[in-house]
Amino acid sequence: MAEDIKVIVFKLGTEEYGIEVEKVQTIERMMPITRVPKTYSFIKGVINLRGVVIPVIDLRGRFSIEEAEHTDQTRIIIVNVNEMEVGFIVDSANDVIDLNRDIIDIPPDVVGGIKAKYLDGVAKIGEDRLLIMLNLSEVLNKGEIVQLESLEG
Amino acid sequence: MDMNQYLSMFIDESNDHLQSLNESMMGLEANPEDLSIVQVIFRSAHTLKGMAATMGFEDLASLTHQMENVLDLVRNNKLRMQDFIFDTLFKSIDALESMVEDITGGGEGKADVSAIVSSLQAIVRGEVPAAGGAAAEVTAAAAGNAADAQVYLDEFQYSVLEQSLQEGHQVLYVDVAIRKDCQLKAVRAYMVFDLLERSGEVVKSFPSVQDIEQEKFDYGFSLYYITQKDAGEIQKMILNLSEIDTVTAVALDQESLRQMGQESVAATAEAPAPAPALEAAPAASNASPAASAHGREENKAAPARAGGAPSPSRTIRVDIERLDVLMNLFSELLIDRVRLEQLASEVQNGDLTETVEHMGRVSGDLQNIVMKLRMVPVDTVFNRFPRMVRDLAKSLDKKVDLIVTGADTELDRTVIDEIGDPLVHLLRNAVDHGVESIADRVAAGKPETGTVHLRAFHSGNHVFIEIEEDGRGIYPKKILGSAVKKGAITQEQANAMSDDEAYQLLFAPGFSTAEVISDVSGRGVGLDVVKAKISSLGGNVTIYSTPGKGTNFSVQLPLTLSIIAAMLVRLGSEKYAIPLSSIVETGIVKQSQIRTIHGNKMLEFRGSHIPLVSLSKIFSIPDYDESTEEETEIVVVRKGERLVALAVQDFIGQNEIVIKNLGKYLPEVQGISGATILGDGQVALIIDPNAFIK
């Protein structure tokens, strides 16, 4: 009895990812970003989104994928999770699809270099198209980053 | 009906009514004879009951219902206000407040109020504890005279008259004057009554029949009379008696009866308690001469509010978040304006330039209005203080008058939200430690009642809030003595200190332990916290005290926290803002003036060495490093007494900036206190100078 959900589809490298549409506020073209010193390297800085200052995260950096040059296709997806407004820099975003929850499977341990804890699941759509659903609360969980870094450091 | 939609409205309005209840109760306490205040209280309680019942908050509704029963007796002159009733009603209001608080927090507003309810019920049954009994009788007797000297119909009498009218009887208002030379006026009056009783019924006379029998009246009396005869007949009948000067009998219809009834209530209410009542007041309640004088002042305002039709509300409530959105949208508009101005100057088209200039003026006005929308009168903070001071004075067994002025002074919401706690602290201090006990005051030749002034006023770009009492004052010598004993300062330092500096010691953290302070003057408990809070708001506290005469705490506050003056500086390609309030001065130093002491860069500045902080290193600025420069621009900033020089590349200039936070995801970044949006739409970070001063 799973219902359909609407999903914004975006790309990082060759992989396709999905975020539920109600968590997305808007999708913006690349804009000037003011660097914020003394934060994590994946936090690119803050932008002025119609008068509101919003921090921007490079999703490649967040998932420890090699960062890429920004192009015409680069987008900032502004999401709103747990009352936090954050922008995600992604390679491109240009699709909205309907998805039945039933077809979302529990993710394998690692998908496209991303640890399973950041993922809600993987949906197989069409013949050979895989959509990786992000768990935004985990992606924005900073406590976990501190732990990770202190372990590695 | 979806109740959630009305919940916030219910909460807002309940809080308004609770506030009004508190205020009116205080007014009534100062002047227990003023029934017009009781009317206001009754109305607030009644409205509250109605709203609570509609929303399904049964406990709230039933408690207010019990309050209403008590108040109803009071306003109909069947019950005198006295200490026990005041205390019970205040407790009820407190209980209502906590219920509404519970509802605000998502609860159902349930509370165990059975003790209060049974007290209220006991009052209605006339079982008032003996403690206040004797005093109450004195008041009642005194007030009895006062009330009877006026025209007054209670609800019962009014409804009797109204019913008689409906049943086709005549209702007459009869005014009788007996000749001044009449020897036995009581007998004359009795004859009038006797005559009237034969053909109808006297419902109410004033003065009362007893008073008339005892000759306690001048030469005239009035009465409401029900009969079958008409006015002219009655008039003639009475005039037939000897020694009657004049008689006027007026037939009343429904409308005029209603009017008379209302007038009579108002007349009673407005009648300033005459001499006997005032004399009784100090004995009955603990109202002092000063307090009742103050009470009477308030009185003038109360009937004005009570009487007349309630004027339609001239204000609307707006969610503060919507104002924030408005402000954000507006700053967007400003950015576009700057861009348009640039384009217009490039295009050089006369019409376009003119339009853009006009737009500039309009948006300037708009900006002013948007800012003003966020201004809130300090009354929203002050309104809880009268009640607090009353309770505090009562628990300390002191007499204190709180006089509030300038409650309509406006401050930005951001400041208002923060300023409450420090003020509570200062007021407590004033009542607890400033104002002496009654015995001490009398011994010092002062009136028993201490006065605490709470004032707010504008001055330039600041708002001042002053708390001044006429208490014992602070002795600088005692502070210094205690500070030396505590080891906070040396004896030599103490000798060199001025009075002002000594007062400042009260704000030192070391002074915040209770036992030290009670040794000195009872001052200073937690004052360091007050000072810190006010400083964090960009404000300042100063003390003026005259030993033996009183103390004044003066709090200076900025009008708003969301806009500050800042110095914009450049570091390579990045721009930062430094709050002007912490900048001491700016300057240029040569590389040769910078020394390294213990691995730290130091700079000689006005005769002492201060640290030089490299912002480019701390913030890892990619394209600037002052160590390669011959000369470096510095900004000297201060935290308390300590100074630090920050090295920057360029000064851009001074600007008014709108402070924004960095969002929930980045709550705290070291050295950065927020962000602002520049005229070109870029975000600039605001430097927190305090972070660089250890």
mmCIF file with all atom_site columns, N, CA, C and O in Angstrom, chain B residues 340-341 343-361:
data_model
loop_
_atom_site.group_PDB
_atom_site.id
_atom_site.type_symbol
_atom_site.label_atom_id
_atom_site.label_alt_id
_atom_site.label_comp_id
_atom_site.label_asym_id
_atom_site.label_entity_id
_atom_site.label_seq_id
_atom_site.pdbx_PDB_ins_code
_atom_site.Cartn_x
_atom_site.Cartn_y
_atom_site.Cartn_z
_atom_site.occupancy
_atom_site.B_iso_or_equiv
_atom_site.pdbx_formal_charge
_atom_site.auth_seq_id
_atom_site.auth_comp_id
_atom_site.auth_asym_id
_atom_site.auth_atom_id
_atom_site.pdbx_PDB_model_num
ATOM 1  N N  . LEU B 1 340 ? 20.128 48.973 -10.096 1.00 0.00 ? 340 LEU B N  1
ATOM 2  C CA . LEU B 1 340 ? 19.443 49.864 -11.033 1.00 0.00 ? 340 LEU B CA 1
ATOM 3  C C  . LEU B 1 340 ? 20.158 51.206 -11.134 1.00 0.00 ? 340 LEU B C  1
ATOM 4  O O  . LEU B 1 340 ? 20.295 51.771 -12.219 1.00 0.00 ? 340 LEU B O  1
ATOM 5  N N  . GLU B 1 341 ? 20.597 51.699 -9.981  1.00 0.00 ? 341 GLU B N  1
ATOM 6  C CA . GLU B 1 341 ? 21.291 52.986 -9.982  1.00 0.00 ? 341 GLU B CA 1
ATOM 7  C C  . GLU B 1 341 ? 22.553 52.907 -10.836 1.00 0.00 ? 341 GLU B C  1
ATOM 8  O O  . GLU B 1 341 ? 22.866 53.824 -11.596 1.00 0.00 ? 341 GLU B O  1
ATOM 9  N N  . LEU B 1 343 ? 23.077 50.823 -13.358 1.00 0.00 ? 343 LEU B N  1
ATOM 10 C CA . LEU B 1 343 ? 22.683 50.732 -14.771 1.00 0.00 ? 343 LEU B CA 1
ATOM 11 C C  . LEU B 1 343 ? 22.266 52.099 -15.291 1.00 0.00 ? 343 LEU B C  1
ATOM 12 O O  . LEU B 1 343 ? 22.631 52.497 -16.384 1.00 0.00 ? 343 LEU B O  1
ATOM 13 N N  . ALA B 1 344 ? 21.497 52.831 -14.464 1.00 0.00 ? 344 ALA B N  1
ATOM 14 C CA . ALA B 1 344 ? 20.992 54.128 -14.906 1.00 0.00 ? 344 ALA B CA 1
ATOM 15 C C  . ALA B 1 344 ? 22.154 55.075 -15.193 1.00 0.00 ? 344 ALA B C  1
ATOM 16 O O  . ALA B 1 344 ? 22.120 55.841 -16.150 1.00 0.00 ? 344 ALA B O  1
ATOM 17 N N  . SER B 1 345 ? 23.182 54.998 -14.345 1.00 0.00 ? 345 SER B N  1
ATOM 18 C CA . SER B 1 345 ? 24.305 55.908 -14.559 1.00 0.00 ? 345 SER B CA 1
ATOM 19 C C  . SER B 1 345 ? 25.072 55.512 -15.811 1.00 0.00 ? 345 SER B C  1
ATOM 20 O O  . SER B 1 345 ? 25.692 56.347 -16.469 1.00 0.00 ? 345 SER B O  1
ATOM 21 N N  . GLU B 1 346 ? 25.011 54.230 -16.187 1.00 0.00 ? 346 GLU B N  1
ATOM 22 C CA . GLU B 1 346 ? 25.681 53.808 -17.429 1.00 0.00 ? 346 GLU B CA 1
ATOM 23 C C  . GLU B 1 346 ? 24.879 54.244 -18.642 1.00 0.00 ? 346 GLU B C  1
ATOM 24 O O  . GLU B 1 346 ? 25.428 54.711 -19.629 1.00 0.00 ? 346 GLU B O  1
ATOM 25 N N  . VAL B 1 347 ? 23.531 54.089 -18.542 1.00 0.00 ? 347 VAL B N  1
ATOM 26 C CA . VAL B 1 347 ? 22.677 54.354 -19.701 1.00 0.00 ? 347 VAL B CA 1
ATOM 27 C C  . VAL B 1 347 ? 22.547 55.862 -19.959 1.00 0.00 ? 347 VAL B C  1
ATOM 28 O O  . VAL B 1 347 ? 22.409 56.296 -21.091 1.00 0.00 ? 347 VAL B O  1
ATOM 29 N N  . GLN B 1 348 ? 22.613 56.673 -18.887 1.00 0.00 ? 348 GLN B N  1
ATOM 30 C CA . GLN B 1 348 ? 22.520 58.128 -19.020 1.00 0.00 ? 348 GLN B CA 1
ATOM 31 C C  . GLN B 1 348 ? 21.245 58.584 -19.690 1.00 0.00 ? 348 GLN B C  1
ATOM 32 O O  . GLN B 1 348 ? 21.251 59.452 -20.549 1.00 0.00 ? 348 GLN B O  1
ATOM 33 N N  . ASN B 1 349 ? 20.105 57.981 -19.290 1.00 0.00 ? 349 ASN B N  1
ATOM 34 C CA . ASN B 1 349 ? 18.817 58.416 -19.807 1.00 0.00 ? 349 ASN B CA 1
ATOM 35 C C  . ASN B 1 349 ? 18.122 59.241 -18.727 1.00 0.00 ? 349 ASN B C  1
ATOM 36 O O  . ASN B 1 349 ? 17.952 58.779 -17.597 1.00 0.00 ? 349 ASN B O  1
ATOM 37 N N  . GLY B 1 350 ? 17.734 60.465 -19.038 1.00 0.00 ? 350 GLY B N  1
ATOM 38 C CA . GLY B 1 350 ? 17.168 61.382 -18.048 1.00 0.00 ? 350 GLY B CA 1
ATOM 39 C C  . GLY B 1 350 ? 15.969 60.823 -17.321 1.00 0.00 ? 350 GLY B C  1
ATOM 40 O O  . GLY B 1 350 ? 15.901 60.839 -16.085 1.00 0.00 ? 350 GLY B O  1
ATOM 41 N N  . ASP B 1 351 ? 14.995 60.288 -18.108 1.00 0.00 ? 351 ASP B N  1
ATOM 42 C CA . ASP B 1 351 ? 13.785 59.748 -17.484 1.00 0.00 ? 351 ASP B CA 1
ATOM 43 C C  . ASP B 1 351 ? 14.118 58.611 -16.541 1.00 0.00 ? 351 ASP B C  1
ATOM 44 O O  . ASP B 1 351 ? 13.582 58.510 -15.441 1.00 0.00 ? 351 ASP B O  1
ATOM 45 N N  . LEU B 1 352 ? 15.004 57.748 -16.991 1.00 0.00 ? 352 LEU B N  1
ATOM 46 C CA . LEU B 1 352 ? 15.365 56.585 -16.195 1.00 0.00 ? 352 LEU B CA 1
ATOM 47 C C  . LEU B 1 352 ? 16.023 57.032 -14.887 1.00 0.00 ? 352 LEU B C  1
ATOM 48 O O  . LEU B 1 352 ? 15.663 56.571 -13.800 1.00 0.00 ? 352 LEU B O  1
ATOM 49 N N  . THR B 1 353 ? 16.964 57.967 -14.991 1.00 0.00 ? 353 THR B N  1
ATOM 50 C CA . THR B 1 353 ? 17.663 58.451 -13.798 1.00 0.00 ? 353 THR B CA 1
ATOM 51 C C  . THR B 1 353 ? 16.666 59.025 -12.801 1.00 0.00 ? 353 THR B C  1
ATOM 52 O O  . THR B 1 353 ? 16.728 58.749 -11.611 1.00 0.00 ? 353 THR B O  1
ATOM 53 N N  . GLU B 1 354 ? 15.708 59.800 -13.332 1.00 0.00 ? 354 GLU B N  1
ATOM 54 C CA . GLU B 1 354 ? 14.720 60.411 -12.459 1.00 0.00 ? 354 GLU B CA 1
ATOM 55 C C  . GLU B 1 354 ? 13.894 59.350 -11.735 1.00 0.00 ? 354 GLU B C  1
ATOM 56 O O  . GLU B 1 354 ? 13.654 59.424 -10.529 1.00 0.00 ? 354 GLU B O  1
ATOM 57 N N  . THR B 1 355 ? 13.471 58.342 -12.496 1.00 0.00 ? 355 THR B N  1
ATOM 58 C CA . THR B 1 355 ? 12.662 57.281 -11.906 1.00 0.00 ? 355 THR B CA 1
ATOM 59 C C  . THR B 1 355 ? 13.444 56.544 -10.823 1.00 0.00 ? 355 THR B C  1
ATOM 60 O O  . THR B 1 355 ? 12.923 56.255 -9.745  1.00 0.00 ? 355 THR B O  1
ATOM 61 N N  . VAL B 1 356 ? 14.692 56.262 -11.124 1.00 0.00 ? 356 VAL B N  1
ATOM 62 C CA . VAL B 1 356 ? 15.505 55.533 -10.159 1.00 0.00 ? 356 VAL B CA 1
ATOM 63 C C  . VAL B 1 356 ? 15.711 56.368 -8.898  1.00 0.00 ? 356 VAL B C  1
ATOM 64 O O  . VAL B 1 356 ? 15.657 55.851 -7.779  1.00 0.00 ? 356 VAL B O  1
ATOM 65 N N  . GLU B 1 357 ? 15.894 57.680 -9.087  1.00 0.00 ? 357 GLU B N  1
ATOM 66 C CA . GLU B 1 357 ? 16.057 58.536 -7.914  1.00 0.00 ? 357 GLU B CA 1
ATOM 67 C C  . GLU B 1 357 ? 14.800 58.540 -7.056  1.00 0.00 ? 357 GLU B C  1
ATOM 68 O O  . GLU B 1 357 ? 14.858 58.481 -5.831  1.00 0.00 ? 357 GLU B O  1
ATOM 69 N N  . HIS B 1 358 ? 13.659 58.602 -7.748  1.00 0.00 ? 358 HIS B N  1
ATOM 70 C CA . HIS B 1 358 ? 12.390 58.590 -7.009  1.00 0.00 ? 358 HIS B CA 1
ATOM 71 C C  . HIS B 1 358 ? 12.241 57.288 -6.235  1.00 0.00 ? 358 HIS B C  1
ATOM 72 O O  . HIS B 1 358 ? 11.859 57.258 -5.069  1.00 0.00 ? 358 HIS B O  1
ATOM 73 N N  . MET B 1 359 ? 12.583 56.198 -6.921  1.00 0.00 ? 359 MET B N  1
ATOM 74 C CA . MET B 1 359 ? 12.502 54.896 -6.278  1.00 0.00 ? 359 MET B CA 1
ATOM 75 C C  . MET B 1 359 ? 13.385 54.860 -5.039  1.00 0.00 ? 359 MET B C  1
ATOM 76 O O  . MET B 1 359 ? 13.035 54.276 -4.016  1.00 0.00 ? 359 MET B O  1
ATOM 77 N N  . GLY B 1 360 ? 14.547 55.537 -5.142  1.00 0.00 ? 360 GLY B N  1
ATOM 78 C CA . GLY B 1 360 ? 15.457 55.588 -4.002  1.00 0.00 ? 360 GLY B CA 1
ATOM 79 C C  . GLY B 1 360 ? 14.818 56.254 -2.803  1.00 0.00 ? 360 GLY B C  1
ATOM 80 O O  . GLY B 1 360 ? 14.917 55.762 -1.678  1.00 0.00 ? 360 GLY B O  1
ATOM 81 N N  . ARG B 1 361 ? 14.112 57.356 -3.068  1.00 0.00 ? 361 ARG B N  1
ATOM 82 C CA . ARG B 1 361 ? 13.473 58.071 -1.954  1.00 0.00 ? 361 ARG B CA 1
ATOM 83 C C  . ARG B 1 361 ? 12.362 57.227 -1.334  1.00 0.00 ? 361 ARG B C  1
ATOM 84 O O  . ARG B 1 361 ? 12.254 57.100 -0.118  1.00 0.00 ? 361 ARG B O  1
#
